[in-house]
Short mmCIF file of C-alpha atoms in Angstrom, two decimals:
data_model
loop_
_atom_site.label_atom_id
_atom_site.label_comp_id
_atom_site.label_asym_id
_atom_site.label_seq_id
_atom_site.Cartn_x
_atom_site.Cartn_y
_atom_site.Cartn_z
CA MET A 1 -94.68 66.01 176.57
CA PHE A 2 -94.63 64.66 180.58
CA TRP A 3 -92.39 66.88 181.31
CA LEU A 4 -92.90 69.96 178.94
CA ARG A 5 -96.68 70.19 180.51
CA SER A 6 -95.36 69.93 183.94
CA ILE A 7 -93.10 73.18 182.86
CA ILE A 8 -95.68 74.70 181.29
CA LEU A 9 -98.19 74.64 184.28
CA TYR A 10 -95.55 75.24 187.00
CA PHE A 11 -94.40 78.75 184.20
CA PHE A 12 -97.44 79.79 184.87
CA ILE A 13 -98.52 79.43 188.39
CA ALA A 14 -94.99 81.40 188.87
CA VAL A 15 -96.32 84.37 186.32
CA ILE A 16 -99.72 84.76 187.82
CA ALA A 17 -97.72 85.08 191.20
CA PHE A 18 -95.50 87.56 190.15
CA ALA A 19 -98.51 89.32 188.64
CA ILE A 20 -100.40 89.38 192.34
CA SER A 21 -97.20 90.59 193.57
CA ALA A 22 -96.94 93.61 191.17
CA SER A 23 -100.36 94.70 191.18
CA THR A 24 -100.49 93.86 195.19
CA ALA A 25 -98.59 93.38 198.10
CA MET A 26 -95.87 90.57 197.53
CA VAL A 27 -97.19 88.78 200.33
CA TRP A 28 -100.40 87.99 197.95
CA GLY A 29 -98.23 86.98 195.28
CA PHE A 30 -96.10 84.82 197.80
CA ILE A 31 -99.29 82.90 199.08
CA PHE A 32 -101.20 82.20 195.89
CA ALA A 33 -97.74 80.40 194.84
CA LEU A 34 -97.75 78.15 198.17
CA VAL A 35 -101.34 77.09 197.45
CA MET A 36 -100.88 76.26 194.26
CA LEU A 37 -98.00 74.52 195.16
CA SER A 38 -99.70 72.44 198.16
CA THR A 39 -102.31 71.80 195.89
CA THR A 40 -100.22 69.94 193.03
CA ILE A 41 -98.36 68.36 196.08
CA CYS A 42 -101.37 66.73 197.56
CA TYR A 43 -102.74 66.21 193.60
CA HIS A 44 -99.64 64.01 193.10
CA LEU A 45 -99.24 62.51 196.56
CA ILE A 46 -103.47 61.23 196.28
CA ASN A 47 -102.63 59.73 192.87
CA LEU A 48 -99.21 58.12 194.25
CA ASN A 49 -101.41 56.34 197.21
CA ARG A 50 -103.57 55.27 194.26
CA LEU A 51 -100.80 53.96 191.98
CA ASN A 52 -99.43 52.24 195.37
CA GLN A 53 -102.39 50.45 196.71
CA TRP A 54 -102.81 49.29 192.73
CA LEU A 55 -100.04 48.12 192.60
CA LYS A 56 -100.88 45.49 195.35
CA HIS A 57 -103.45 43.77 193.21
CA PRO A 58 -102.45 44.87 189.75
CA ASP A 59 -105.19 44.08 187.32
CA VAL A 60 -106.38 45.42 183.89
CA ASP A 61 -109.62 46.29 185.10
CA THR A 62 -108.97 48.12 188.33
CA VAL A 63 -106.17 50.83 186.89
CA PRO A 64 -106.78 54.03 188.20
CA GLY A 65 -108.44 56.93 187.00
CA SER A 66 -107.50 60.52 186.97
CA MET A 67 -106.79 63.85 185.09
CA MET A 68 -104.36 66.08 183.55
CA LEU A 69 -100.79 64.33 183.91
CA TRP A 70 -101.90 61.79 185.89
CA GLN A 71 -104.27 60.73 183.53
CA ASP A 72 -101.38 60.43 180.58
CA VAL A 73 -99.39 57.78 183.66
CA PHE A 74 -102.79 55.67 184.08
CA ASP A 75 -103.68 55.32 180.29
CA GLN A 76 -99.97 54.37 179.10
CA LEU A 77 -99.88 52.00 182.51
CA TYR A 78 -103.43 50.69 180.98
CA GLU A 79 -102.31 49.69 177.60
CA GLN A 80 -98.63 47.94 179.26
CA VAL A 81 -100.85 45.74 181.50
CA ARG A 82 -103.31 44.77 178.69
CA SER A 83 -100.82 43.89 176.24
CA GLN A 84 -98.77 41.88 178.75
CA LYS A 85 -102.17 40.30 179.58
CA LYS A 86 -102.54 39.48 176.24
CA SER A 87 -99.26 37.91 175.56
CA LYS A 88 -99.79 36.22 179.11
CA ASP A 89 -102.72 34.74 177.61
CA ARG A 90 -101.31 34.15 174.45
CA LEU A 91 -98.40 32.27 176.46
CA ALA A 92 -100.61 30.18 178.85
CA ASN A 93 -102.85 29.12 175.83
CA THR A 94 -99.86 27.76 174.14
CA LEU A 95 -98.61 25.76 177.31
CA ASP A 96 -101.82 24.54 177.82
CA ARG A 97 -101.80 23.42 174.19
CA PHE A 98 -98.61 21.82 174.20
CA LEU A 99 -99.75 19.99 177.35
CA SER A 100 -102.57 18.67 175.90
CA ALA A 101 -100.70 17.20 173.26
CA ALA A 102 -97.97 15.86 175.15
CA GLU A 103 -100.85 13.90 177.80
CA ALA A 104 -102.23 12.59 174.27
CA LEU A 105 -99.14 11.22 173.41
CA PRO A 106 -99.61 7.29 173.24
CA ASP A 107 -95.72 7.36 174.43
CA GLY A 108 -94.65 8.28 177.54
CA VAL A 109 -92.99 11.50 178.17
CA VAL A 110 -91.07 12.41 181.64
CA ILE A 111 -89.71 15.55 182.36
CA LEU A 112 -86.61 15.67 184.09
CA ASP A 113 -84.21 17.92 186.19
CA GLU A 114 -80.01 18.25 186.02
CA TYR A 115 -80.54 16.11 189.14
CA ASP A 116 -83.13 13.29 187.14
CA ARG A 117 -85.91 14.57 189.43
CA ILE A 118 -89.16 13.97 187.61
CA GLU A 119 -90.53 17.38 187.35
CA TRP A 120 -93.75 16.34 185.11
CA CYS A 121 -94.92 13.25 183.36
CA ASN A 122 -97.91 12.33 180.93
CA PRO A 123 -100.48 9.96 181.20
CA ALA A 124 -98.86 7.71 178.86
CA SER A 125 -95.57 7.66 181.30
CA GLN A 126 -97.14 6.71 184.70
CA ILE A 127 -99.14 3.56 182.53
CA HIS A 128 -95.25 2.43 180.95
CA LEU A 129 -93.43 3.22 184.06
CA GLY A 130 -96.18 3.13 186.91
CA LEU A 131 -95.46 6.69 188.41
CA ASN A 132 -97.97 9.21 189.56
CA ARG A 133 -97.89 12.30 189.01
CA LYS A 134 -99.16 14.16 192.58
CA THR A 135 -96.64 11.55 194.66
CA ASP A 136 -93.72 11.50 192.57
CA SER A 137 -92.83 14.67 191.58
CA GLY A 138 -89.46 15.86 192.82
CA GLN A 139 -88.65 12.32 192.91
CA GLN A 140 -85.33 11.16 191.30
CA ILE A 141 -86.41 8.51 188.71
CA THR A 142 -84.00 5.68 189.89
CA ASN A 143 -85.36 5.99 192.97
CA LEU A 144 -89.20 4.77 191.71
CA LEU A 145 -87.83 2.91 188.72
CA ARG A 146 -85.19 0.45 189.97
CA HIS A 147 -84.03 -1.50 186.81
CA PRO A 148 -80.45 -2.11 186.01
CA ALA A 149 -80.29 -1.71 182.42
CA LEU A 150 -82.44 1.72 183.21
CA ARG A 151 -79.65 2.69 186.06
CA GLU A 152 -76.61 1.91 183.78
CA TYR A 153 -77.93 3.80 180.89
CA LEU A 154 -78.37 7.06 182.80
CA LYS A 155 -74.75 6.41 184.41
CA GLU A 156 -73.23 5.94 181.02
CA GLN A 157 -74.71 9.20 179.89
CA ASP A 158 -74.83 7.53 176.36
CA PHE A 159 -78.49 8.67 174.90
CA SER A 160 -77.54 8.38 171.57
CA HIS A 161 -79.81 5.33 171.49
CA PRO A 162 -82.67 4.06 173.45
CA VAL A 163 -82.68 1.26 176.10
CA THR A 164 -85.10 -1.98 175.96
CA LEU A 165 -86.82 -2.40 179.58
CA ARG A 166 -88.78 -5.90 180.09
CA THR A 167 -91.12 -6.15 183.02
CA MET A 168 -93.28 -8.61 184.33
CA ARG A 169 -95.88 -6.41 186.61
CA PRO A 170 -98.77 -5.96 186.25
CA GLN A 171 -98.15 -7.75 182.94
CA GLU A 172 -95.52 -8.91 180.43
CA GLN A 173 -94.36 -5.61 179.04
CA VAL A 174 -91.35 -4.67 176.47
CA LEU A 175 -90.33 -0.90 176.86
CA SER A 176 -88.14 1.17 174.38
CA VAL A 177 -87.00 4.07 176.80
CA GLN A 178 -84.68 7.19 175.12
CA MET A 179 -83.25 10.01 177.25
CA ILE A 180 -83.35 13.16 175.41
CA PRO A 181 -81.52 16.36 176.59
CA PHE A 182 -83.57 19.47 175.41
CA ASP A 183 -81.21 22.86 176.98
CA SER A 184 -78.68 23.08 179.49
CA THR A 185 -80.61 21.11 182.58
CA ARG A 186 -83.23 19.68 182.00
CA LYS A 187 -83.98 16.26 180.09
CA LEU A 188 -86.56 14.45 178.34
CA LEU A 189 -87.45 10.64 179.40
CA LEU A 190 -89.65 9.23 176.37
CA SER A 191 -90.84 5.76 176.29
CA ARG A 192 -92.89 3.45 173.98
CA ASP A 193 -94.59 0.08 174.61
CA ILE A 194 -93.13 -1.93 172.00
CA THR A 195 -94.25 -5.45 173.28
CA GLN A 196 -96.46 -6.07 170.05
CA LEU A 197 -93.68 -5.58 168.00
CA ASP A 198 -91.00 -7.68 170.21
CA ARG A 199 -93.48 -10.66 169.69
CA VAL A 200 -94.04 -10.24 166.33
CA GLN A 201 -90.05 -10.16 165.48
CA THR A 202 -90.19 -13.26 168.45
CA VAL A 203 -92.57 -15.06 166.03
CA HIS A 204 -90.77 -14.01 163.05
CA ARG A 205 -87.83 -15.96 164.55
CA ASP A 206 -89.24 -18.80 165.69
CA PHE A 207 -91.08 -18.74 162.11
CA VAL A 208 -88.10 -18.88 160.35
CA ALA A 209 -86.31 -21.42 162.86
CA ASN A 210 -89.03 -23.75 162.58
CA VAL A 211 -89.29 -23.69 158.80
CA SER A 212 -85.66 -24.61 158.81
CA HIS A 213 -86.21 -27.05 161.08
CA GLU A 214 -88.62 -28.63 159.34
CA LEU A 215 -86.98 -28.35 155.95
CA ARG A 216 -83.87 -30.10 157.34
CA THR A 217 -84.96 -33.52 158.08
CA PRO A 218 -86.74 -34.21 154.69
CA LEU A 219 -83.53 -32.80 153.13
CA THR A 220 -80.77 -34.98 155.01
CA VAL A 221 -82.92 -38.07 154.44
CA VAL A 222 -83.40 -37.23 150.74
CA GLY A 223 -79.61 -36.24 150.52
CA GLY A 224 -78.26 -39.09 152.47
CA PHE A 225 -79.86 -41.83 150.21
CA ILE A 226 -79.00 -40.17 147.08
CA GLU A 227 -75.26 -40.00 148.44
CA THR A 228 -75.70 -43.64 148.89
CA MET A 229 -76.84 -44.39 145.60
CA ILE A 230 -74.17 -42.53 143.95
CA ASP A 231 -71.44 -44.34 146.52
CA MET A 232 -73.62 -47.63 145.92
CA PRO A 233 -74.22 -47.71 141.86
CA HIS A 234 -74.99 -51.38 142.01
CA ILE A 235 -77.81 -51.09 144.88
CA ASP A 236 -80.08 -54.34 145.20
CA THR A 237 -83.02 -53.71 143.40
CA PRO A 238 -85.65 -54.00 146.72
CA THR A 239 -83.10 -51.34 149.05
CA ARG A 240 -83.19 -49.34 145.41
CA GLU A 241 -87.07 -49.26 145.70
CA GLN A 242 -86.96 -48.98 149.43
CA HIS A 243 -84.85 -45.65 149.44
CA MET A 244 -86.62 -44.35 146.36
CA GLN A 245 -90.35 -45.00 148.27
CA LEU A 246 -88.67 -42.91 151.52
CA MET A 247 -87.71 -40.06 149.58
CA TYR A 248 -90.95 -39.48 147.58
CA GLU A 249 -92.45 -39.26 151.04
CA GLN A 250 -90.30 -36.54 152.46
CA THR A 251 -90.46 -34.80 149.19
CA GLN A 252 -94.31 -34.55 149.47
CA ARG A 253 -93.71 -33.90 152.82
CA MET A 254 -91.69 -31.12 151.78
CA GLN A 255 -93.91 -30.02 149.20
CA ARG A 256 -97.29 -30.05 151.24
CA LEU A 257 -94.74 -27.69 153.88
CA VAL A 258 -94.34 -24.85 150.87
CA ASP A 259 -98.02 -25.91 149.49
CA ASP A 260 -99.01 -24.64 153.35
CA LEU A 261 -96.99 -21.97 153.20
CA LEU A 262 -97.81 -20.17 150.23
CA THR A 263 -101.77 -20.62 151.53
CA LEU A 264 -101.04 -18.81 154.90
CA SER A 265 -99.16 -16.26 152.86
CA LYS A 266 -101.85 -15.98 150.70
CA LEU A 267 -104.51 -15.70 153.08
CA GLU A 268 -101.93 -12.87 155.12
CA ASN A 269 -101.79 -10.48 152.09
CA GLY A 270 -105.12 -9.76 152.69
CA GLN A 271 -106.67 -10.67 149.59
CA GLN A 272 -110.30 -9.18 148.86
CA LEU A 273 -112.71 -12.38 149.60
CA LYS A 274 -114.46 -13.54 146.85
CA GLU A 275 -117.92 -14.31 148.40
CA GLU A 276 -120.64 -16.90 147.55
CA GLU A 277 -123.13 -18.52 148.66
CA VAL A 278 -121.86 -22.18 150.09
CA ASP A 279 -124.21 -24.99 150.85
CA ILE A 280 -123.06 -26.11 154.12
CA PRO A 281 -125.46 -29.24 154.07
CA GLN A 282 -123.77 -30.53 150.88
CA LEU A 283 -120.38 -29.60 152.04
CA LEU A 284 -120.68 -31.68 155.47
CA GLN A 285 -121.41 -34.88 153.44
CA LEU A 286 -118.27 -33.64 151.31
CA LEU A 287 -116.32 -33.78 154.65
CA ARG A 288 -117.82 -37.55 155.68
CA ILE A 289 -116.81 -39.05 152.40
CA GLU A 290 -113.39 -37.43 153.01
CA ALA A 291 -113.16 -38.31 156.46
CA GLU A 292 -114.05 -41.62 155.36
CA GLY A 293 -111.50 -42.12 152.91
CA LEU A 294 -109.17 -41.08 154.97
CA SER A 295 -109.92 -43.00 157.78
CA GLN A 296 -109.86 -46.27 155.53
CA GLY A 297 -112.32 -48.13 157.77
CA ARG A 298 -110.70 -47.43 161.35
CA HIS A 299 -113.23 -44.63 162.44
CA THR A 300 -117.09 -44.21 162.53
CA VAL A 301 -117.74 -41.17 160.73
CA SER A 302 -121.14 -39.84 161.00
CA ILE A 303 -123.50 -36.76 160.79
CA GLU A 304 -125.12 -36.42 164.26
CA SER A 305 -127.39 -33.07 162.49
CA ILE A 306 -127.62 -31.11 159.46
CA ALA A 307 -129.19 -27.51 159.67
CA ARG A 308 -130.67 -26.04 156.21
CA GLN A 309 -128.96 -22.71 156.67
CA ARG A 310 -126.48 -21.80 153.96
CA LEU A 311 -123.41 -19.31 154.55
CA ILE A 312 -122.16 -16.13 152.08
CA GLY A 313 -118.56 -17.26 152.07
CA ASN A 314 -115.51 -18.62 150.05
CA HIS A 315 -116.27 -22.52 149.42
CA ASP A 316 -112.86 -23.22 148.38
CA GLU A 317 -111.53 -21.72 151.46
CA LEU A 318 -114.35 -22.94 154.07
CA HIS A 319 -113.60 -26.44 152.73
CA SER A 320 -109.78 -26.32 153.52
CA ALA A 321 -110.82 -24.89 156.53
CA LEU A 322 -113.10 -27.36 157.73
CA GLY A 323 -111.90 -30.34 155.92
CA ASN A 324 -108.53 -29.57 158.23
CA LEU A 325 -110.38 -29.89 161.22
CA VAL A 326 -112.49 -33.29 160.35
CA SER A 327 -108.78 -34.66 158.80
CA ASN A 328 -107.61 -33.44 162.64
CA ALA A 329 -109.99 -35.48 164.18
CA VAL A 330 -109.43 -38.63 162.30
CA ARG A 331 -105.59 -38.11 162.78
CA TYR A 332 -105.80 -37.69 166.80
CA THR A 333 -108.27 -40.50 167.32
CA PRO A 334 -106.93 -43.88 167.60
CA ALA A 335 -108.55 -47.24 165.64
CA GLY A 336 -112.30 -47.69 166.92
CA GLY A 337 -113.04 -44.34 167.84
CA LYS A 338 -115.75 -42.35 166.61
CA ILE A 339 -115.99 -39.03 164.54
CA MET A 340 -119.11 -36.88 164.85
CA LEU A 341 -119.92 -34.07 162.44
CA SER A 342 -122.81 -31.31 162.86
CA TRP A 343 -124.24 -28.14 161.27
CA GLN A 344 -126.35 -26.73 163.79
CA MET A 345 -127.92 -23.23 165.03
CA ARG A 346 -127.02 -22.26 168.19
CA GLY A 347 -129.60 -18.93 169.10
CA ASP A 348 -128.54 -16.53 166.69
CA GLU A 349 -125.41 -18.25 165.67
CA ALA A 350 -124.42 -21.11 162.87
CA CYS A 351 -121.81 -23.21 164.38
CA PHE A 352 -119.93 -26.20 162.40
CA VAL A 353 -118.91 -29.18 164.69
CA VAL A 354 -116.43 -31.84 165.00
CA LYS A 355 -116.12 -33.83 167.69
CA ASP A 356 -114.01 -37.19 168.36
CA THR A 357 -112.89 -39.48 171.02
CA GLY A 358 -109.34 -39.34 170.36
CA ILE A 359 -106.36 -38.58 172.56
CA GLY A 360 -107.97 -35.45 174.09
CA ILE A 361 -105.41 -32.05 174.13
CA ALA A 362 -104.24 -30.90 177.58
CA PRO A 363 -105.58 -27.58 179.05
CA GLU A 364 -102.50 -25.85 178.47
CA HIS A 365 -101.89 -26.54 175.02
CA VAL A 366 -105.70 -25.12 173.44
CA PRO A 367 -104.36 -21.62 173.17
CA ARG A 368 -101.48 -21.62 171.41
CA LEU A 369 -103.19 -24.57 168.89
CA THR A 370 -103.32 -22.03 166.33
CA GLU A 371 -99.81 -20.55 166.22
CA ARG A 372 -97.46 -21.73 163.53
CA PHE A 373 -95.44 -24.95 164.18
CA TYR A 374 -96.99 -25.51 167.45
CA ARG A 375 -97.38 -29.24 168.08
CA VAL A 376 -98.76 -30.75 171.01
CA ASP A 377 -96.84 -33.80 170.30
CA ARG A 378 -94.27 -33.33 167.69
CA GLY A 379 -93.36 -37.40 166.65
CA ARG A 380 -96.85 -37.73 166.49
CA SER A 381 -97.63 -35.21 164.33
CA ARG A 382 -94.92 -36.33 161.86
CA ASN A 383 -95.91 -39.52 161.59
CA THR A 384 -99.25 -38.27 160.56
CA GLY A 385 -98.48 -35.85 157.83
CA GLY A 386 -98.92 -32.71 159.92
CA THR A 387 -96.98 -29.83 159.10
CA GLY A 388 -97.61 -27.58 161.68
CA LEU A 389 -99.46 -24.74 159.78
CA GLY A 390 -103.17 -26.59 159.84
CA LEU A 391 -104.68 -24.49 162.39
CA ALA A 392 -103.05 -21.47 161.58
CA ILE A 393 -104.24 -21.54 158.16
CA VAL A 394 -107.42 -22.44 159.97
CA LYS A 395 -107.54 -19.73 162.07
CA HIS A 396 -106.85 -17.07 158.94
CA ILE A 397 -109.46 -18.65 157.04
CA LEU A 398 -112.09 -17.88 159.82
CA HIS A 399 -110.76 -14.58 160.94
CA ARG A 400 -111.89 -13.86 156.86
CA HIS A 401 -115.09 -15.07 157.43
CA GLN A 402 -115.70 -13.09 161.25
CA ALA A 403 -116.02 -16.69 162.44
CA ILE A 404 -114.56 -17.85 165.87
CA MET A 405 -113.45 -21.31 167.04
CA ALA A 406 -113.97 -22.89 170.03
CA VAL A 407 -111.97 -26.15 171.33
CA GLU A 408 -112.90 -28.43 174.37
CA SER A 409 -110.99 -31.36 175.01
CA ARG A 410 -109.77 -33.67 177.76
CA LEU A 411 -106.87 -35.97 177.79
CA GLY A 412 -108.14 -39.75 176.73
CA GLU A 413 -111.61 -38.42 176.62
CA GLY A 414 -111.69 -36.24 172.94
CA SER A 415 -112.24 -32.93 171.78
CA GLU A 416 -115.02 -30.97 170.19
CA PHE A 417 -114.05 -27.73 167.76
CA ALA A 418 -117.36 -25.59 166.85
CA VAL A 419 -116.65 -23.07 164.16
CA LYS A 420 -119.44 -20.47 165.08
CA PHE A 421 -120.74 -17.93 161.86
CA PRO A 422 -122.38 -14.64 162.86
CA THR A 423 -125.61 -14.20 162.14
CA GLN A 424 -125.17 -11.71 158.64
CA ARG A 425 -123.34 -14.88 157.08
CA ILE A 426 -126.13 -16.79 157.52
CA LEU A 427 -128.81 -17.63 154.57
CA GLU A 428 -132.22 -19.01 155.48
#
């Protein structure tokens, strides 16, 4: 259409020039044709110049306007530029959404080129790997992460599985890192913080090992005595009774361990807490009587103070948890020592406190007291009948009651265990 209109225009100029030449002198027709062609050429040159100026700073809002043939050209140019701008805006929005999503990921993402140089990384990778998006761009990843396992992983080029990296700075951290090629040259380096998972697996392995160890000793004792009685059927009565007593004690020890394991499992399963009004002053008196029975006169058990406040909670669980703290005080306090119980208000919190004049606990052991099977003195703990799970059970029960336990202790001077209950569980 564009060329057809141009041909028609030039055809009419030629027809008019011939008509002028036929009616007047030929020179006037030639002059008319020359003037019209000159005007047309100037028109095209002006519009070409405008197009050239626009191309230096192209923008959809500044596309030139004209008339006749060039208006068609500029209209088509405007439509194409506008279409390209819309496509560019869509791509920019898609890229922004992708970058926003990548930056919000909890996992680290690093884009590497064919030479393992950093092109881009998200905030999580900066935390995991200690990278800096501004200063580390263009740097080789192995120059910044000097970890032998990662260097070997990149060297082997086997990216079908992740590699585990353990770092100690600024704090202990375990990372799962995997390389994923996503085109002919670029690769994604993904990092995930598995520190908590690694700790859970470690605790699980330690738990299985500890349970096996705790059961092995009584089973060995019982099995040995049974084997002796089979091999010596005519063993004398006193010896047989001694063996039976020791076997009974070991089976009781296994029974306590199994009971504690079942209790801990029930607490960890998150069963709904059956709440009721718990008379803590009355429970405190009961705990004093139980402590005196366990002590058998070897200690002085007293109640320093009893507040009137009661609690909303589960009576049996609180009896178990607080009773465990009291029995520990009796077990780890030498004969002639004192155990002091109290139920008091400290500000807005209600506190159950057990103080003793026992052997005390070294500071490095205090943070680990509630770990399963953690014992400050393994031999003494077994001799006193402990399973190593008591304080772990206490921890879970207190957690179910939104309570916290504070421990203050000094070697040779005794300990204080204070259980603090929140305001919302206190009844006046």
